[in-house]
mmCIF file of C-alpha atoms in Angstrom:
data_model
loop_
_atom_site.group_PDB
_atom_site.id
_atom_site.type_symbol
_atom_site.label_atom_id
_atom_site.label_comp_id
_atom_site.label_asym_id
_atom_site.label_seq_id
_atom_site.Cartn_x
_atom_site.Cartn_y
_atom_site.Cartn_z
ATOM 1 C CA UNK A 1 -69.637 -120.671 -82.185
ATOM 2 C CA UNK A 2 -68.413 -116.908 -81.211
ATOM 3 C CA UNK A 3 -68.838 -113.828 -82.364
ATOM 4 C CA UNK A 4 -67.927 -112.408 -86.300
ATOM 5 C CA UNK A 5 -66.253 -108.609 -86.647
ATOM 6 C CA UNK A 6 -66.788 -108.093 -90.115
ATOM 7 C CA UNK A 7 -65.292 -104.516 -91.650
ATOM 8 C CA UNK A 8 -66.012 -102.934 -94.903
ATOM 9 C CA UNK A 9 -62.640 -102.043 -96.667
ATOM 10 C CA UNK A 10 -62.627 -101.040 -100.122
ATOM 11 C CA UNK A 11 -59.569 -101.223 -102.321
ATOM 12 C CA UNK A 12 -58.574 -100.850 -105.968
ATOM 13 C CA UNK A 13 -60.264 -104.333 -106.725
ATOM 14 C CA UNK A 14 -63.599 -103.583 -105.454
ATOM 15 C CA UNK A 15 -65.342 -104.364 -101.694
ATOM 16 C CA UNK A 16 -64.156 -106.877 -99.511
ATOM 17 C CA UNK A 17 -65.422 -107.774 -95.788
ATOM 18 C CA UNK A 18 -62.808 -109.340 -93.507
ATOM 19 C CA UNK A 19 -63.535 -111.011 -90.216
ATOM 20 C CA UNK A 20 -61.356 -109.539 -87.495
ATOM 21 C CA UNK A 21 -61.692 -112.088 -84.680
ATOM 22 C CA UNK A 22 -58.463 -114.388 -84.901
ATOM 23 C CA UNK A 23 -60.563 -117.008 -83.297
ATOM 24 C CA UNK A 24 -63.942 -117.122 -85.295
ATOM 25 C CA UNK A 25 -64.518 -120.377 -86.662
ATOM 26 C CA UNK A 26 -66.458 -119.256 -89.963
ATOM 27 C CA UNK A 27 -62.829 -117.699 -90.467
ATOM 28 C CA UNK A 28 -61.000 -121.083 -89.416
ATOM 29 C CA UNK A 29 -63.615 -123.360 -91.894
ATOM 30 C CA UNK A 30 -63.431 -120.906 -94.919
ATOM 31 C CA UNK A 31 -59.443 -120.585 -94.560
ATOM 32 C CA UNK A 32 -59.282 -124.471 -94.313
ATOM 33 C CA UNK A 33 -61.458 -125.137 -97.425
ATOM 34 C CA UNK A 34 -59.686 -122.940 -99.468
ATOM 35 C CA UNK A 35 -56.259 -124.529 -98.442
ATOM 36 C CA UNK A 36 -57.850 -128.073 -99.038
ATOM 37 C CA UNK A 37 -59.859 -127.096 -102.616
ATOM 38 C CA UNK A 38 -58.815 -128.199 -105.968
ATOM 39 C CA UNK A 39 -57.009 -125.435 -107.375
ATOM 40 C CA UNK A 40 -54.973 -125.086 -104.234
ATOM 41 C CA UNK A 41 -53.825 -128.113 -102.273
ATOM 42 C CA UNK A 42 -56.701 -130.742 -103.702
ATOM 43 C CA UNK A 43 -56.796 -132.153 -100.289
ATOM 44 C CA UNK A 44 -59.704 -134.908 -101.308
ATOM 45 C CA UNK A 45 -61.892 -135.608 -98.328
ATOM 46 C CA UNK A 46 -61.293 -132.681 -96.752
ATOM 47 C CA UNK A 47 -64.633 -130.852 -97.861
ATOM 48 C CA UNK A 48 -67.732 -129.213 -95.752
ATOM 49 C CA UNK A 49 -68.884 -131.860 -93.207
ATOM 50 C CA UNK A 50 -65.007 -133.098 -92.623
ATOM 51 C CA UNK A 51 -64.006 -129.222 -91.711
ATOM 52 C CA UNK A 52 -66.959 -128.380 -89.678
ATOM 53 C CA UNK A 53 -67.016 -131.685 -87.432
ATOM 54 C CA UNK A 54 -63.106 -131.356 -87.080
ATOM 55 C CA UNK A 55 -63.096 -127.471 -86.453
ATOM 56 C CA UNK A 56 -65.816 -128.415 -83.764
ATOM 57 C CA UNK A 57 -64.075 -131.487 -82.611
ATOM 58 C CA UNK A 58 -61.500 -128.648 -81.503
ATOM 59 C CA UNK A 59 -59.030 -131.588 -83.483
ATOM 60 C CA UNK A 60 -58.298 -128.533 -86.286
ATOM 61 C CA UNK A 61 -56.870 -125.275 -85.501
ATOM 62 C CA UNK A 62 -55.229 -124.111 -87.554
ATOM 63 C CA UNK A 63 -53.764 -125.018 -91.355
ATOM 64 C CA UNK A 64 -50.653 -126.909 -89.964
ATOM 65 C CA UNK A 65 -52.851 -128.952 -88.127
ATOM 66 C CA UNK A 66 -53.868 -130.711 -91.111
ATOM 67 C CA UNK A 67 -50.683 -132.359 -91.436
ATOM 68 C CA UNK A 68 -51.010 -133.566 -87.568
ATOM 69 C CA UNK A 69 -53.913 -135.263 -88.446
ATOM 70 C CA UNK A 70 -54.303 -139.342 -87.160
ATOM 71 C CA UNK A 71 -56.265 -141.828 -88.092
ATOM 72 C CA UNK A 72 -57.294 -142.455 -85.081
ATOM 73 C CA UNK A 73 -58.493 -138.842 -84.032
ATOM 74 C CA UNK A 74 -60.696 -139.368 -87.589
ATOM 75 C CA UNK A 75 -62.157 -143.023 -86.020
ATOM 76 C CA UNK A 76 -63.246 -141.224 -82.845
ATOM 77 C CA UNK A 77 -65.262 -138.993 -84.910
ATOM 78 C CA UNK A 78 -69.404 -139.647 -86.212
ATOM 79 C CA UNK A 79 -68.262 -138.986 -89.977
ATOM 80 C CA UNK A 80 -65.474 -140.959 -90.648
ATOM 81 C CA UNK A 81 -65.421 -144.876 -90.932
ATOM 82 C CA UNK A 82 -62.387 -147.087 -91.579
ATOM 83 C CA UNK A 83 -62.235 -146.612 -95.985
ATOM 84 C CA UNK A 84 -63.183 -142.860 -95.681
ATOM 85 C CA UNK A 85 -60.182 -142.077 -92.667
ATOM 86 C CA UNK A 86 -57.632 -144.119 -94.954
ATOM 87 C CA UNK A 87 -58.363 -142.322 -97.794
ATOM 88 C CA UNK A 88 -58.309 -138.547 -96.315
ATOM 89 C CA UNK A 89 -54.881 -139.425 -94.715
ATOM 90 C CA UNK A 90 -53.613 -140.721 -98.054
ATOM 91 C CA UNK A 91 -55.087 -137.510 -99.571
ATOM 92 C CA UNK A 92 -53.260 -135.136 -97.198
ATOM 93 C CA UNK A 93 -49.749 -137.199 -97.527
ATOM 94 C CA UNK A 94 -50.181 -136.825 -100.943
ATOM 95 C CA UNK A 95 -50.603 -133.297 -100.724
ATOM 96 C CA UNK A 96 -47.424 -132.553 -99.422
ATOM 97 C CA UNK A 97 -45.842 -132.754 -102.979
ATOM 98 C CA UNK A 98 -48.161 -130.127 -104.250
ATOM 99 C CA UNK A 99 -45.847 -127.175 -106.281
ATOM 100 C CA UNK A 100 -44.965 -123.952 -104.226
ATOM 101 C CA UNK A 101 -47.693 -122.092 -106.242
ATOM 102 C CA UNK A 102 -50.355 -124.285 -105.037
ATOM 103 C CA UNK A 103 -49.385 -123.962 -101.133
ATOM 104 C CA UNK A 104 -49.507 -119.808 -101.974
ATOM 105 C CA UNK A 105 -52.744 -119.893 -103.349
ATOM 106 C CA UNK A 106 -53.616 -121.930 -100.615
ATOM 107 C CA UNK A 107 -52.775 -119.452 -97.747
ATOM 108 C CA UNK A 108 -55.445 -116.764 -98.878
ATOM 109 C CA UNK A 109 -53.080 -113.853 -99.353
ATOM 110 C CA UNK A 110 -55.001 -110.898 -99.564
ATOM 111 C CA UNK A 111 -54.816 -109.477 -103.067
ATOM 112 C CA UNK A 112 -53.188 -113.390 -104.339
ATOM 113 C CA UNK A 113 -54.849 -115.654 -106.633
ATOM 114 C CA UNK A 114 -54.762 -117.964 -108.324
ATOM 115 C CA UNK A 115 -52.321 -116.744 -111.666
ATOM 116 C CA UNK A 116 -49.808 -114.061 -108.968
ATOM 117 C CA UNK A 117 -49.253 -117.130 -107.070
ATOM 118 C CA UNK A 118 -48.153 -118.985 -109.774
ATOM 119 C CA UNK A 119 -45.875 -115.967 -110.951
ATOM 120 C CA UNK A 120 -44.713 -115.925 -107.968
ATOM 121 C CA UNK A 121 -43.524 -119.182 -107.222
ATOM 122 C CA UNK A 122 -42.158 -119.400 -110.845
ATOM 123 C CA UNK A 123 -40.339 -116.041 -110.215
ATOM 124 C CA UNK A 124 -38.680 -117.022 -106.715
ATOM 125 C CA UNK A 125 -39.056 -120.932 -106.743
ATOM 126 C CA UNK A 126 -38.391 -121.381 -102.991
ATOM 127 C CA UNK A 127 -40.799 -120.275 -99.946
ATOM 128 C CA UNK A 128 -37.700 -119.055 -98.416
ATOM 129 C CA UNK A 129 -36.864 -116.192 -100.846
ATOM 130 C CA UNK A 130 -40.176 -114.979 -100.408
ATOM 131 C CA UNK A 131 -39.517 -114.200 -96.453
ATOM 132 C CA UNK A 132 -36.666 -111.643 -98.379
ATOM 133 C CA UNK A 133 -38.512 -109.437 -100.843
ATOM 134 C CA UNK A 134 -39.284 -105.911 -100.312
ATOM 135 C CA UNK A 135 -42.200 -104.095 -102.387
ATOM 136 C CA UNK A 136 -39.768 -102.327 -104.197
ATOM 137 C CA UNK A 137 -39.114 -105.813 -105.743
ATOM 138 C CA UNK A 138 -42.183 -107.306 -105.733
ATOM 139 C CA UNK A 139 -43.663 -103.955 -107.773
ATOM 140 C CA UNK A 140 -41.002 -104.775 -111.041
ATOM 141 C CA UNK A 141 -43.257 -107.910 -111.624
ATOM 142 C CA UNK A 142 -45.078 -106.639 -114.308
ATOM 143 C CA UNK A 143 -47.595 -108.676 -112.975
ATOM 144 C CA UNK A 144 -47.848 -107.715 -109.644
ATOM 145 C CA UNK A 145 -49.003 -103.793 -108.447
ATOM 146 C CA UNK A 146 -48.623 -101.879 -105.337
ATOM 147 C CA UNK A 147 -51.527 -103.370 -103.638
ATOM 148 C CA UNK A 148 -50.261 -106.509 -103.734
ATOM 149 C CA UNK A 149 -47.214 -105.985 -103.414
ATOM 150 C CA UNK A 150 -47.758 -105.001 -99.667
ATOM 151 C CA UNK A 151 -50.491 -107.439 -98.768
ATOM 152 C CA UNK A 152 -46.866 -109.917 -99.389
ATOM 153 C CA UNK A 153 -44.616 -107.995 -97.933
ATOM 154 C CA UNK A 154 -47.089 -107.571 -94.873
ATOM 155 C CA UNK A 155 -48.315 -111.505 -95.036
ATOM 156 C CA UNK A 156 -44.491 -112.873 -94.626
ATOM 157 C CA UNK A 157 -43.022 -110.506 -92.087
ATOM 158 C CA UNK A 158 -45.703 -111.301 -89.358
ATOM 159 C CA UNK A 159 -43.542 -113.754 -87.222
ATOM 160 C CA UNK A 160 -46.702 -116.051 -86.848
ATOM 161 C CA UNK A 161 -46.327 -116.495 -90.591
ATOM 162 C CA UNK A 162 -42.752 -117.708 -90.181
ATOM 163 C CA UNK A 163 -42.967 -119.796 -87.666
ATOM 164 C CA UNK A 164 -46.490 -121.497 -89.470
ATOM 165 C CA UNK A 165 -44.176 -122.099 -92.566
ATOM 166 C CA UNK A 166 -41.177 -123.829 -90.543
ATOM 167 C CA UNK A 167 -43.901 -126.120 -89.246
ATOM 168 C CA UNK A 168 -44.614 -127.015 -92.440
ATOM 169 C CA UNK A 169 -41.469 -127.513 -93.600
ATOM 170 C CA UNK A 170 -40.998 -130.379 -90.388
ATOM 171 C CA UNK A 171 -43.846 -131.852 -91.750
ATOM 172 C CA UNK A 172 -42.949 -132.812 -95.144
ATOM 173 C CA UNK A 173 -44.187 -130.289 -97.211
ATOM 174 C CA UNK A 174 -42.343 -129.923 -100.196
ATOM 175 C CA UNK A 175 -42.674 -125.700 -100.764
ATOM 176 C CA UNK A 176 -40.554 -125.572 -103.682
ATOM 177 C CA UNK A 177 -41.626 -124.590 -108.279
ATOM 178 C CA UNK A 178 -39.709 -127.458 -110.499
ATOM 179 C CA UNK A 179 -38.790 -125.059 -113.407
ATOM 180 C CA UNK A 180 -41.232 -126.076 -116.410
ATOM 181 C CA UNK A 181 -38.687 -127.506 -119.074
ATOM 182 C CA UNK A 182 -40.780 -125.921 -122.482
ATOM 183 C CA UNK A 183 -41.457 -127.379 -125.747
ATOM 184 C CA UNK A 184 -41.376 -124.933 -128.782
ATOM 185 C CA UNK A 185 -44.613 -125.020 -130.440
ATOM 186 C CA UNK A 186 -46.996 -123.396 -132.611
ATOM 187 C CA UNK A 187 -48.957 -121.955 -129.260
ATOM 188 C CA UNK A 188 -45.369 -120.507 -128.225
ATOM 189 C CA UNK A 189 -46.126 -117.369 -126.718
ATOM 190 C CA UNK A 190 -49.931 -117.456 -127.050
ATOM 191 C CA UNK A 191 -52.165 -116.271 -124.169
ATOM 192 C CA UNK A 192 -55.129 -118.924 -123.074
ATOM 193 C CA UNK A 193 -57.848 -118.802 -120.778
ATOM 194 C CA UNK A 194 -60.634 -121.557 -119.470
ATOM 195 C CA UNK A 195 -64.079 -121.825 -118.555
ATOM 196 C CA UNK A 196 -66.345 -124.582 -118.029
ATOM 197 C CA UNK A 197 -65.721 -127.960 -117.815
ATOM 198 C CA UNK A 198 -63.048 -129.827 -119.397
ATOM 199 C CA UNK A 199 -63.705 -133.542 -119.748
ATOM 200 C CA UNK A 200 -60.380 -134.727 -120.845
ATOM 201 C CA UNK A 201 -57.865 -132.560 -118.861
ATOM 202 C CA UNK A 202 -58.478 -131.333 -115.578
ATOM 203 C CA UNK A 203 -58.252 -127.572 -115.697
ATOM 204 C CA UNK A 204 -54.561 -128.031 -113.943
ATOM 205 C CA UNK A 205 -53.436 -130.349 -116.295
ATOM 206 C CA UNK A 206 -54.218 -127.991 -119.053
ATOM 207 C CA UNK A 207 -52.791 -124.865 -117.881
ATOM 208 C CA UNK A 208 -49.586 -126.690 -117.483
ATOM 209 C CA UNK A 209 -49.679 -127.957 -121.350
ATOM 210 C CA UNK A 210 -50.118 -124.753 -121.751
ATOM 211 C CA UNK A 211 -46.810 -123.653 -119.786
ATOM 212 C CA UNK A 212 -45.078 -126.514 -121.142
ATOM 213 C CA UNK A 213 -45.406 -125.245 -124.636
ATOM 214 C CA UNK A 214 -44.353 -121.987 -124.156
ATOM 215 C CA UNK A 215 -47.757 -120.055 -123.594
ATOM 216 C CA UNK A 216 -49.006 -118.034 -120.767
ATOM 217 C CA UNK A 217 -52.466 -119.099 -119.235
ATOM 218 C CA UNK A 218 -54.353 -116.126 -117.136
ATOM 219 C CA UNK A 219 -57.908 -115.993 -115.146
ATOM 220 C CA UNK A 220 -59.541 -112.765 -116.858
ATOM 221 C CA UNK A 221 -60.578 -111.977 -119.246
ATOM 222 C CA UNK A 222 -59.578 -109.417 -121.730
ATOM 223 C CA UNK A 223 -58.833 -108.471 -125.540
ATOM 224 C CA UNK A 224 -55.266 -109.056 -124.995
ATOM 225 C CA UNK A 225 -56.526 -113.157 -124.674
ATOM 226 C CA UNK A 226 -55.447 -115.513 -128.040
ATOM 227 C CA UNK A 227 -57.682 -118.575 -127.358
ATOM 228 C CA UNK A 228 -60.875 -118.906 -124.803
ATOM 229 C CA UNK A 229 -60.901 -122.789 -124.315
ATOM 230 C CA UNK A 230 -64.231 -123.794 -123.318
ATOM 231 C CA UNK A 231 -65.504 -126.544 -121.929
ATOM 232 C CA UNK A 232 -69.210 -127.543 -121.052
ATOM 233 C CA UNK A 233 -71.480 -125.121 -118.943
ATOM 234 C CA UNK A 234 -69.153 -122.018 -119.564
ATOM 235 C CA UNK A 235 -69.821 -119.199 -117.996
ATOM 236 C CA UNK A 236 -69.563 -115.373 -118.080
ATOM 237 C CA UNK A 237 -66.121 -115.456 -119.244
ATOM 238 C CA UNK A 238 -67.124 -117.321 -122.405
ATOM 239 C CA UNK A 239 -70.237 -114.059 -122.988
ATOM 240 C CA UNK A 240 -67.465 -111.484 -121.995
ATOM 241 C CA UNK A 241 -65.222 -113.455 -124.987
ATOM 242 C CA UNK A 242 -67.588 -113.301 -127.422
ATOM 243 C CA UNK A 243 -68.563 -109.813 -126.880
ATOM 244 C CA UNK A 244 -64.316 -109.327 -127.392
ATOM 245 C CA UNK A 245 -64.245 -111.251 -130.953
ATOM 246 C CA UNK A 246 -62.174 -113.783 -129.170
ATOM 247 C CA UNK A 247 -61.378 -116.721 -130.933
ATOM 248 C CA UNK A 248 -63.059 -119.135 -128.967
ATOM 249 C CA UNK A 249 -61.830 -123.693 -129.421
ATOM 250 C CA UNK A 250 -63.265 -126.571 -127.846
ATOM 251 C CA UNK A 251 -60.767 -129.158 -125.579
ATOM 252 C CA UNK A 252 -60.235 -130.682 -128.766
ATOM 253 C CA UNK A 253 -59.265 -128.486 -130.894
ATOM 254 C CA UNK A 254 -57.363 -127.315 -127.577
ATOM 255 C CA UNK A 255 -55.546 -130.374 -127.284
ATOM 256 C CA UNK A 256 -54.654 -130.192 -131.063
ATOM 257 C CA UNK A 257 -52.827 -127.209 -130.881
ATOM 258 C CA UNK A 258 -50.793 -128.796 -128.244
ATOM 259 C CA UNK A 259 -49.790 -132.112 -129.772
#
């Protein structure tokens, strides 16, 4: 399997552990699972079992290899039968159309979470524009601080990243962010946060609805939030929101807001 070399790195956001071995299978598996996750490229069928098998058989050696998978490669593996192989190939092809924000989040850039990826994608719209940015330009964006700006510049200045993005382009990925057409409503200018499991919408659909109505959504609870939308089994965000006295609404109430 190979050895893992952890390094303890303290940042302004806490303590993180990184693996310095670029050939570490465990690191590759984590990257693949994050890239394929629902909030990123949403590749259904590329879960832990599939990733374990594809990496251990040396079929996938990096993120780009996902889009080079062939049905015949999958059928050689014990885990995959005809239907499972077909479904995974379909899911991979479907993911090529995902917006730039999903792709950026899936890359796992240090310090860049789901919200920051969306901010970058909406601001710069195409992947090529991110290679031209300076730390100063990024710091001018309110949501991006100096540590995140440095991380983004460092990431996109690497030759291997430029080469990888070039491969993704050649394999037909979208790598663009379409402009959201805003329809003014009574929630325009408001800020939302979502917690728990929504029943009628996916989290992504709910966030898109908020954007279309001229409102914003965030990932972290603060006193500046106007509404917290609570689904089934809400977590710590719900508890913190209640302590701050924030307005909590159900999914049905939220849907009435956006109608």
